[in-house]
Every structure is written in structure tokens, then in C-alpha cells.
XYZ file of N, CA and C in Angstrom:
561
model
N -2.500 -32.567 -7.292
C -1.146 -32.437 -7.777
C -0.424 -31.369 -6.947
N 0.594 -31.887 -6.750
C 1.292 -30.521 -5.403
C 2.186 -29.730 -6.917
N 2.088 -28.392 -6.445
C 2.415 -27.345 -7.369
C 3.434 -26.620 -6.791
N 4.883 -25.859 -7.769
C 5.762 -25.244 -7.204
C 5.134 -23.845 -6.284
N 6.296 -23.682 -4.955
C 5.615 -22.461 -4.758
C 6.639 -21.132 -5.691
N 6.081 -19.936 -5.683
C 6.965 -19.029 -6.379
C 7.692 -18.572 -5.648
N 8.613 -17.885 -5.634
C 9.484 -17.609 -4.771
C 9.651 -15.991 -4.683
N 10.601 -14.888 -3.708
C 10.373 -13.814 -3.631
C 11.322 -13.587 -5.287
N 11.016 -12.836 -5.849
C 11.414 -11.794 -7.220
C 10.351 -12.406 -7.789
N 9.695 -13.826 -8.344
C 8.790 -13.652 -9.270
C 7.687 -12.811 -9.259
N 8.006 -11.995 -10.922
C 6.984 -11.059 -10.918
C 4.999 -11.350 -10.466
N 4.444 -12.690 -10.344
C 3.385 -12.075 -9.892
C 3.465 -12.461 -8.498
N 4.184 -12.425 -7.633
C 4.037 -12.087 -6.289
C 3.758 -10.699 -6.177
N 3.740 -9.880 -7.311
C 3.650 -7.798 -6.837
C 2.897 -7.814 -7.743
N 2.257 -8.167 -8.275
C 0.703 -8.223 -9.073
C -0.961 -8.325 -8.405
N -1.561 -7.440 -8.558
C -2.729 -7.399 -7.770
C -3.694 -8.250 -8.146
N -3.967 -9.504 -7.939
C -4.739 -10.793 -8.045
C -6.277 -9.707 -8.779
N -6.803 -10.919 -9.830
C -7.788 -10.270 -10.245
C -9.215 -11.227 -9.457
N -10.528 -10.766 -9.492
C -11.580 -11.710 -8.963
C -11.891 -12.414 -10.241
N -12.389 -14.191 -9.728
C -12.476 -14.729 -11.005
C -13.909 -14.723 -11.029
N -14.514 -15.317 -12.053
C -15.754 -15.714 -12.193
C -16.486 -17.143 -10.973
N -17.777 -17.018 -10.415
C -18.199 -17.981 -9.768
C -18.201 -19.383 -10.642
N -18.453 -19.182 -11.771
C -18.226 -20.347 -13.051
C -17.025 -20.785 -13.732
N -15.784 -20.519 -12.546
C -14.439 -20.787 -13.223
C -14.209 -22.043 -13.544
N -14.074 -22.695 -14.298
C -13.728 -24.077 -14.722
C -12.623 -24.698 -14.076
N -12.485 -25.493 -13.911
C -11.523 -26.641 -12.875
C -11.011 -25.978 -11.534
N -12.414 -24.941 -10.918
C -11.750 -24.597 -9.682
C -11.510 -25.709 -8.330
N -12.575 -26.641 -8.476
C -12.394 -27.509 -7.673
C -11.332 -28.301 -7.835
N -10.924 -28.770 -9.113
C -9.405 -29.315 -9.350
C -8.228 -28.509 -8.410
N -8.462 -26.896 -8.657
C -7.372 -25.780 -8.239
C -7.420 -25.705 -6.763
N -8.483 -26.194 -6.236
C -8.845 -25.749 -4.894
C -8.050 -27.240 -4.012
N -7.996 -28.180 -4.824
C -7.463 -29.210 -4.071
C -6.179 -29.668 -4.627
N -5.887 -28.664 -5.423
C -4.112 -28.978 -5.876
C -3.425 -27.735 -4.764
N -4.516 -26.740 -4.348
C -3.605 -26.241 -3.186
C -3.401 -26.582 -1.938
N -4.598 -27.244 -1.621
C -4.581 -27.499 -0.134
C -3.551 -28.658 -0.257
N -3.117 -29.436 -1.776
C -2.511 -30.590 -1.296
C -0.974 -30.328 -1.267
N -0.788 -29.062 -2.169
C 0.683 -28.283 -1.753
C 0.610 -28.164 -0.660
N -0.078 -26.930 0.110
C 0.297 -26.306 1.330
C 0.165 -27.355 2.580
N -0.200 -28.623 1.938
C 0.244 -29.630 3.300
C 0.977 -30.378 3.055
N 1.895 -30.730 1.829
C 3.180 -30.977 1.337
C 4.191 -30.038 2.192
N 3.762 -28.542 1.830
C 4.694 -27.976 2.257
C 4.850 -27.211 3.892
N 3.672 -27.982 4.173
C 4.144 -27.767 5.681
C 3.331 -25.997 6.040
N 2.896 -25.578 5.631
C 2.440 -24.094 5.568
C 0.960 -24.747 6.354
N -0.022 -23.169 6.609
C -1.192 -22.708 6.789
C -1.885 -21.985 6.295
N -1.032 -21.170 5.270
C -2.246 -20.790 3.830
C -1.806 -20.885 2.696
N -2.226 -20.629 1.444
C -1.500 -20.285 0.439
C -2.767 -19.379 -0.210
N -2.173 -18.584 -1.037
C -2.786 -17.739 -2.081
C -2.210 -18.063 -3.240
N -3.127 -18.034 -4.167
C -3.171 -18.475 -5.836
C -1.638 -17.628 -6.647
N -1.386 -16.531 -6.179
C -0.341 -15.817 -6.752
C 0.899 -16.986 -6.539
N 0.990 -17.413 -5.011
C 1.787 -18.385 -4.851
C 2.135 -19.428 -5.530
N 1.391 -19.738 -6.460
C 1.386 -20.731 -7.457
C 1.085 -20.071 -8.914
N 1.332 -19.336 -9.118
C 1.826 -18.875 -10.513
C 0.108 -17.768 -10.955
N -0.428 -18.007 -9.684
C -1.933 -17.817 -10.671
C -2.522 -16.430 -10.004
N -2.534 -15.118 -10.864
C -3.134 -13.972 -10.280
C -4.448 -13.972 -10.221
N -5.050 -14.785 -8.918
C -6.188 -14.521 -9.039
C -6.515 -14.412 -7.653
N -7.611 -14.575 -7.135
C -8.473 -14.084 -5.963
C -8.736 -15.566 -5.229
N -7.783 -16.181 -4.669
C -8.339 -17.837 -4.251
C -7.280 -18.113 -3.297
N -7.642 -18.001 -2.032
C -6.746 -18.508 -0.820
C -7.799 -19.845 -0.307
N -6.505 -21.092 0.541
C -6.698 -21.595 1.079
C -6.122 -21.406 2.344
N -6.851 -21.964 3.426
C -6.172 -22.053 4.777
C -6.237 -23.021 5.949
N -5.340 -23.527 6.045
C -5.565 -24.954 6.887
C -5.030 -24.936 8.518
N -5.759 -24.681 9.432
C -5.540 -24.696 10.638
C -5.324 -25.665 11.584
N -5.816 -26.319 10.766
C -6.144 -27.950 11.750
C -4.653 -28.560 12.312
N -3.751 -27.657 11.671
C -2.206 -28.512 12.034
C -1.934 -28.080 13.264
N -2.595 -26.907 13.685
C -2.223 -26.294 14.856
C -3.282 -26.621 15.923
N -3.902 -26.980 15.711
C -4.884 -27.388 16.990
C -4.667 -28.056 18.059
N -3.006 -28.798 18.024
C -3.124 -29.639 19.442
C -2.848 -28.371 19.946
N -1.892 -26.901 19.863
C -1.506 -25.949 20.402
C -3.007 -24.980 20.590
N -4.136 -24.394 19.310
C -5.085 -23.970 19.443
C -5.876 -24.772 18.708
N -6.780 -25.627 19.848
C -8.036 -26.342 19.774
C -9.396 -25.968 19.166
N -9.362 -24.419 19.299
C -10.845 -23.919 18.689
C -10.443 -24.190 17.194
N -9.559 -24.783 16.323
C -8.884 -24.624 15.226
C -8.881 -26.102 14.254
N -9.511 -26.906 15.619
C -9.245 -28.491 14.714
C -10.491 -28.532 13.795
N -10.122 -29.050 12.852
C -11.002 -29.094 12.081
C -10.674 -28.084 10.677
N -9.873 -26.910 11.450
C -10.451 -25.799 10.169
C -9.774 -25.859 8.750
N -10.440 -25.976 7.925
C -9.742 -26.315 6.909
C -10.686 -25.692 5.060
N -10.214 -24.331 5.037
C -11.183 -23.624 4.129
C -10.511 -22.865 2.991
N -11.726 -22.612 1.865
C -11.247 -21.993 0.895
C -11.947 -20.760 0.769
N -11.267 -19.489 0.340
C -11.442 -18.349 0.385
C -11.574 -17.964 -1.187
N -12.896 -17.506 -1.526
C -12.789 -17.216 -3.064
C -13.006 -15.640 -3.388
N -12.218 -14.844 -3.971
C -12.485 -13.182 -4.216
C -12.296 -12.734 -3.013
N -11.317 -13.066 -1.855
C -11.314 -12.760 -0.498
C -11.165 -10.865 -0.612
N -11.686 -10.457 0.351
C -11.471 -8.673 0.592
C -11.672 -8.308 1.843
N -10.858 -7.873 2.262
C -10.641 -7.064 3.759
C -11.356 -5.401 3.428
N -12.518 -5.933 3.928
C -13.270 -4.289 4.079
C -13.296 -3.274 5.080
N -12.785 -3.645 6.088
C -12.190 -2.994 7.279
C -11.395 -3.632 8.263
N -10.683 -2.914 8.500
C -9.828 -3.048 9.787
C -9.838 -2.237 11.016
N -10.200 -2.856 12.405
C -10.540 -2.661 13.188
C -9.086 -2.336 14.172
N -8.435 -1.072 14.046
C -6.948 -0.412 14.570
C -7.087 -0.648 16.290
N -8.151 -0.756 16.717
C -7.967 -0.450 18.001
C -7.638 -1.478 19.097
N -6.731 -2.525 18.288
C -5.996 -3.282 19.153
C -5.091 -3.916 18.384
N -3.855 -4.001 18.252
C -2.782 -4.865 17.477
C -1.752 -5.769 17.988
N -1.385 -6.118 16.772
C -0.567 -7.341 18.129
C 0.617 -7.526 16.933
N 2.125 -7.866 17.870
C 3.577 -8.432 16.923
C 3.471 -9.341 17.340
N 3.927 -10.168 15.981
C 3.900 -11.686 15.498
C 5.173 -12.395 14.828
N 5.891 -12.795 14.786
C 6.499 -13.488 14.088
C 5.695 -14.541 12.517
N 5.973 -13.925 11.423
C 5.837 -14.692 10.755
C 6.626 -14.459 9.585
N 6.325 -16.026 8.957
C 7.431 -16.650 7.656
C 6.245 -16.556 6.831
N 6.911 -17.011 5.850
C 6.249 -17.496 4.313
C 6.423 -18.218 3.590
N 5.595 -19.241 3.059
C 6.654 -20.365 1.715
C 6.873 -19.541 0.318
N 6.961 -18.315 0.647
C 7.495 -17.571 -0.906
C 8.564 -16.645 -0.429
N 8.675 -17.018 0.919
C 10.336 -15.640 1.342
C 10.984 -16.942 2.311
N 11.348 -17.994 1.573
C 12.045 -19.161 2.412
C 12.945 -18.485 3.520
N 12.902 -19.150 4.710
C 13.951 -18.726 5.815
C 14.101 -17.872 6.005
N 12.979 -16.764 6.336
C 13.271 -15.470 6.889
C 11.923 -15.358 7.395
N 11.838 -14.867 9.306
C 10.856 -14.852 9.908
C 11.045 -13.574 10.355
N 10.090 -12.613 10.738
C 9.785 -11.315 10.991
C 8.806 -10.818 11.800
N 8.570 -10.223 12.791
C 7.967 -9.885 13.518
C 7.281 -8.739 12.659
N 5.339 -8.891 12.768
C 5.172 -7.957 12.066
C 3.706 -7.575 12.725
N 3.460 -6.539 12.604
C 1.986 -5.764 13.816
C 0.997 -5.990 13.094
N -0.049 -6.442 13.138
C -1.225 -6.430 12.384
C -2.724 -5.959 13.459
N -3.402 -5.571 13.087
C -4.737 -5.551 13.669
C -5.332 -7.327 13.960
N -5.998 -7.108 15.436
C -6.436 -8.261 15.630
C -8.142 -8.746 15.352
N -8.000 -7.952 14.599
C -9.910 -7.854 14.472
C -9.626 -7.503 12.744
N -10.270 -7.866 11.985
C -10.457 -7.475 10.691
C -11.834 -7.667 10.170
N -12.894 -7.295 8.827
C -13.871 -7.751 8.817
C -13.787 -8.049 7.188
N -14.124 -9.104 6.838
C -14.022 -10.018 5.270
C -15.150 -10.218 4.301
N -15.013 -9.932 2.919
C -16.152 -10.813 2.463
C -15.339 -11.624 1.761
N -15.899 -12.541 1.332
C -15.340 -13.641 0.373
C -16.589 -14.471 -0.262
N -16.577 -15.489 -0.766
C -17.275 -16.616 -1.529
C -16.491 -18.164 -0.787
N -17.436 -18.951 -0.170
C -16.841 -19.818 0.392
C -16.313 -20.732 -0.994
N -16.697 -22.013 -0.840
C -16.072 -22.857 -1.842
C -17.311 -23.688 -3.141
N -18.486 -23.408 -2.233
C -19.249 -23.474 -2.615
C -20.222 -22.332 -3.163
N -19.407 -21.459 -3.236
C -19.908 -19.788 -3.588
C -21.309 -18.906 -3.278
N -20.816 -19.681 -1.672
C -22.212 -18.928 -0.754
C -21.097 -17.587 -0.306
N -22.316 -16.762 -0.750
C -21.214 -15.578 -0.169
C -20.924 -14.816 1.507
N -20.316 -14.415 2.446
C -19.643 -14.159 3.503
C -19.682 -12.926 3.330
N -19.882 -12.471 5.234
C -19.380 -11.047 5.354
C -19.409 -11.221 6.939
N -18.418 -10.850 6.751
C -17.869 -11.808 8.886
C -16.740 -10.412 9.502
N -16.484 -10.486 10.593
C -15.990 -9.859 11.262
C -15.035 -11.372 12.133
N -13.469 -10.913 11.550
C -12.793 -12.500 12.218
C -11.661 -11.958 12.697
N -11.524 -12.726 14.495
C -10.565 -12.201 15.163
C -9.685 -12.965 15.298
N -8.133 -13.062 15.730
C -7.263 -13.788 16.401
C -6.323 -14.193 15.036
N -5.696 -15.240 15.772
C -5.140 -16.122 15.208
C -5.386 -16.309 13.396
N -6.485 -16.386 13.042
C -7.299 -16.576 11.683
C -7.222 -15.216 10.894
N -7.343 -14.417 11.841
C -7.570 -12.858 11.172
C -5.576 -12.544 10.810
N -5.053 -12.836 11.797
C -3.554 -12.807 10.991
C -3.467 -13.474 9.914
N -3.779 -14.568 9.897
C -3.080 -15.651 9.231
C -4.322 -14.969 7.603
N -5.183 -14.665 7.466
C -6.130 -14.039 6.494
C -5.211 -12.697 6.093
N -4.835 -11.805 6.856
C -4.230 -10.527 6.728
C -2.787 -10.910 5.665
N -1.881 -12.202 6.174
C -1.305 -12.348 5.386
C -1.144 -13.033 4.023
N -2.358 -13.738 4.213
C -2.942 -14.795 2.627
C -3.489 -13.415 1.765
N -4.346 -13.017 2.220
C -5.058 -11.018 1.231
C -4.122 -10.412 0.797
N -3.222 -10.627 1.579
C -2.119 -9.319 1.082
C -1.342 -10.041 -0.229
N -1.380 -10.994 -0.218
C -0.292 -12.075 -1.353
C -1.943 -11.374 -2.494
N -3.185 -11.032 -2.306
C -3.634 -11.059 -3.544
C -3.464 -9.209 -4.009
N -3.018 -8.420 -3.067
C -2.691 -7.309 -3.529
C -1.396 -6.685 -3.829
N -0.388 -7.899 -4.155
C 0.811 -7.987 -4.562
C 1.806 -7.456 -3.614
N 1.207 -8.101 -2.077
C 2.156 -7.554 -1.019
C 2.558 -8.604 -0.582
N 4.128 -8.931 0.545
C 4.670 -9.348 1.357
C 4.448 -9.135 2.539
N 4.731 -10.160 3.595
C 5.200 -9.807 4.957
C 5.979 -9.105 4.964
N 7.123 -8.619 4.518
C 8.581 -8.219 4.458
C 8.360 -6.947 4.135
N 7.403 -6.247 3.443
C 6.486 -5.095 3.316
C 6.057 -4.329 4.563
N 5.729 -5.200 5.606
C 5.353 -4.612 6.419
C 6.426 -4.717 7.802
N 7.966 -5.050 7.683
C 8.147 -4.586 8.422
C 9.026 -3.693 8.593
N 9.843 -3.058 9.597
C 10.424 -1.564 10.210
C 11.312 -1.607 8.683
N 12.205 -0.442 8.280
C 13.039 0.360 7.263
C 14.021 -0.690 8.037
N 14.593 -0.475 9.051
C 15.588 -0.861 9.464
C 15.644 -2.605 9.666
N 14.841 -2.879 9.905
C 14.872 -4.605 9.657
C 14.948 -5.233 8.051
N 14.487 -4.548 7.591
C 14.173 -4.661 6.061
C 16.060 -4.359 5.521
N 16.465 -3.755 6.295
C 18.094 -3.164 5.681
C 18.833 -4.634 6.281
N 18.575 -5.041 7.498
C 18.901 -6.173 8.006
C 18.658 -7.590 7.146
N 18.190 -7.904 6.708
C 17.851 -8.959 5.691
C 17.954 -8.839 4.246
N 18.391 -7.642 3.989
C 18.896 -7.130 2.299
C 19.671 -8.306 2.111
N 20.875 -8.772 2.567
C 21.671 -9.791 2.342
C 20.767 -11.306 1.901
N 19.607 -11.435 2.965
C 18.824 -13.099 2.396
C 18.303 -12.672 1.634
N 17.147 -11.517 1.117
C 16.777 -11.327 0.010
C 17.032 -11.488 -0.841
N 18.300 -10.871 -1.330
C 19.151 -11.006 -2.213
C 19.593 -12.512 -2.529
N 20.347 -12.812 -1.758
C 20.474 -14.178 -2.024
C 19.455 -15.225 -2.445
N 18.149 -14.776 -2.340
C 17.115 -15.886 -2.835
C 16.532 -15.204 -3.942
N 16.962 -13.819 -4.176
C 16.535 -13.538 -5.944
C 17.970 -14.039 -6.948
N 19.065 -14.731 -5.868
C 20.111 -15.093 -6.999
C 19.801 -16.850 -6.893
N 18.734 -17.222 -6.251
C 18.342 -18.820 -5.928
C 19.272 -19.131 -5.328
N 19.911 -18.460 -4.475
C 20.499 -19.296 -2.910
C 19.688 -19.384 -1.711
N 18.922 -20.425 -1.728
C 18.024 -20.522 -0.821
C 17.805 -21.798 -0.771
N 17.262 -22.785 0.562
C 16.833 -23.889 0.589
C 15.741 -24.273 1.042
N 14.673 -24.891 0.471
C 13.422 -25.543 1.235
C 13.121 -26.457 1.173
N 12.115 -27.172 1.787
C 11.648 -28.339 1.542
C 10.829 -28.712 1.138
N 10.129 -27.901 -0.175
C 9.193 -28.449 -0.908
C 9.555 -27.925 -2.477
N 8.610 -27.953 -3.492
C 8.867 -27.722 -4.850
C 8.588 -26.696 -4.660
N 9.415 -25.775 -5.383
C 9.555 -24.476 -5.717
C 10.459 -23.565 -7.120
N 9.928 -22.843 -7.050
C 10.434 -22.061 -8.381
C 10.490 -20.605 -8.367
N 12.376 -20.347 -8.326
C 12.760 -19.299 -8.007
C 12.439 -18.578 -9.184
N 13.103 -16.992 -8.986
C 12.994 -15.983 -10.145
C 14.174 -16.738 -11.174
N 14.256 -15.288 -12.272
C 15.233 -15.887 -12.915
C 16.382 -15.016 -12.597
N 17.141 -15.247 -12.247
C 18.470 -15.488 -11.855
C 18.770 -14.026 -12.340
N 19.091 -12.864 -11.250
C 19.835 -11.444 -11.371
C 21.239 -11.510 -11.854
């Protein structure tokens, strides 16, 4: 079932996702009502907050990008209790990225290119990896949706003053996308 995404003001986008139980009931239902949003909606990850639900459960689908990065076809995974246990500072990189919960606003933002993860795959074998590139961004920004952060969080004072105007406008639901979604309630 494709599910609304939330949009920037709903309150649990700034809510710190809790870890669920390995015995959560209809996670496999949950696990494939996201992947079937976030390829409705055209995205490469989503986190559970994104869909109304504070909990600890990212998906991430790479495979759309693989005619551009090839080491990538195929990838197509679920992240359960995900946690960034270190970050590796000694190389970073600016990126441009969006979000399907801050419609139409892209941002250049620095992240470390090395990070190291544990999680629970989908089958709740548990992980502890050290993941670089491309994946390690795109992870940096799915984690952060479970510690009630934004992209838009992380970038400059002064860019952030620059986009006060779209912000705003999409906590009053002037905003357009192309998938189901569900704004705040109306300032």
C-alpha cells in the first residue's frame, strides 16, 4: 500500500525514532508498504518517521541509480534499529540533496564520506560495517530522519535565512509534489 509522506512541520519529523522489537508484528507488511511508496515516489530512502511512524526502520533503494553508479544495481535494503556509531571526519564531501518531506528545496550539505553502522538487516541478522560513498550519504540522511533531524539542519545560518520563505510556505501547505502526502496543520 503506498503511504502519505509527512511533510516539513509535522511533529514527528523532530521526534527521536524509538528501536522496535525483533518480534514486531506486520513488519514485513511495513517493510514493503515502504519500499512501495518510496518507488511511487520517486525517492532513494525513506525512514519510518516519514510515514507517520517513530520508529527505527529505513529503507533504501539504489538500484534506480545504477545506469549512472553500477556498483549499485541491484541494491535494494532494509535497515532495522539503524545507528551511526562513528564517523570517520577525515574526509568530507558537499552534496546537493532534497527530500520527500522538504518538497522542492535542494541544498548542498557536507557530510563525512566514511561512516560506520550497526543495524538488523530484514531478516534480523545483525550488522556492524564500516560504509563509504554514495550509500554512506544517502544512510547519513535516512539516520538522521530517526533522530528527529533534517537536511535543512545541516545547512549554513545563512542559507537556512535564504529559504525561510519555502519553508514557510510548505508549513502553510503551499507546496507541490508528486506523490501522496500529508502536510502539517495549517499555521
Amino acid at each position: 500500500m503506498i503511504l502519505p509522506i509527512y511533510i516539513y512541520g509535522q511533529p514527528v519529523l523532530r521526534k527521536v525514532a524509538e528501536d522496535i522489537p525483533t518480534d514486531m508484528a506486520g513488519l514485513d507488511v511495513l517493510l514493503q508498504d515502504m519500499f512501495e511508496t518510496l518507488t511511487e515516489s520517486d525517492g532513494v530512502g525513506l525512514a519510518a518517521p516519514q510515514i507517520g511512524k517513530p520508529i527505527r526502520v529505513v529503507v533504501i533503494d539504489l538500484d534506480v541509480l545504477s545506469d549512472d553508479l553500477p556498483e549499485y544495481k541491484g541494491f535494494r535494503k532494509a535497515y532495522i534499529n539503524p545507528h551511526i556509531v562513528e564517523y570517520d571526519d577525515t574526509k568530507t564531501e558537499s552534496m546537493e540533496e532534497g527530500c520527500l518531506s522538504v518538497p522542492a528545496i535542494h541544498e548542498n550539505v557536507t557530510r563525512p564520506t566514511r561512516i560506520r553502522v550497526q543495524y538488523l538487516d530484514d531478516t534480523m541478522q545483525p550488522h556492524d560495517e564500516w560504509v563509504e560513498g554514495y550509500l554512506a550519504r544517502v544512510m547519513q540522511h535516512e539516520f538522521d530522519h530517526l533522530e528527529g533531524k533534517l537536511f535543512i539542519d545541516r545547512i549554513s545560518p545563512l542559507r537556512k535565512q535564504l529559504i525561510k520563505s519555502k519553508l514557510r510556505a510548505i508549513l502553510q501547505g503551499r507546496f507541490r509534489c508528486g506523490y501522496k502526502a500529508k502536510a502539517a496543520a495549517r499555521r
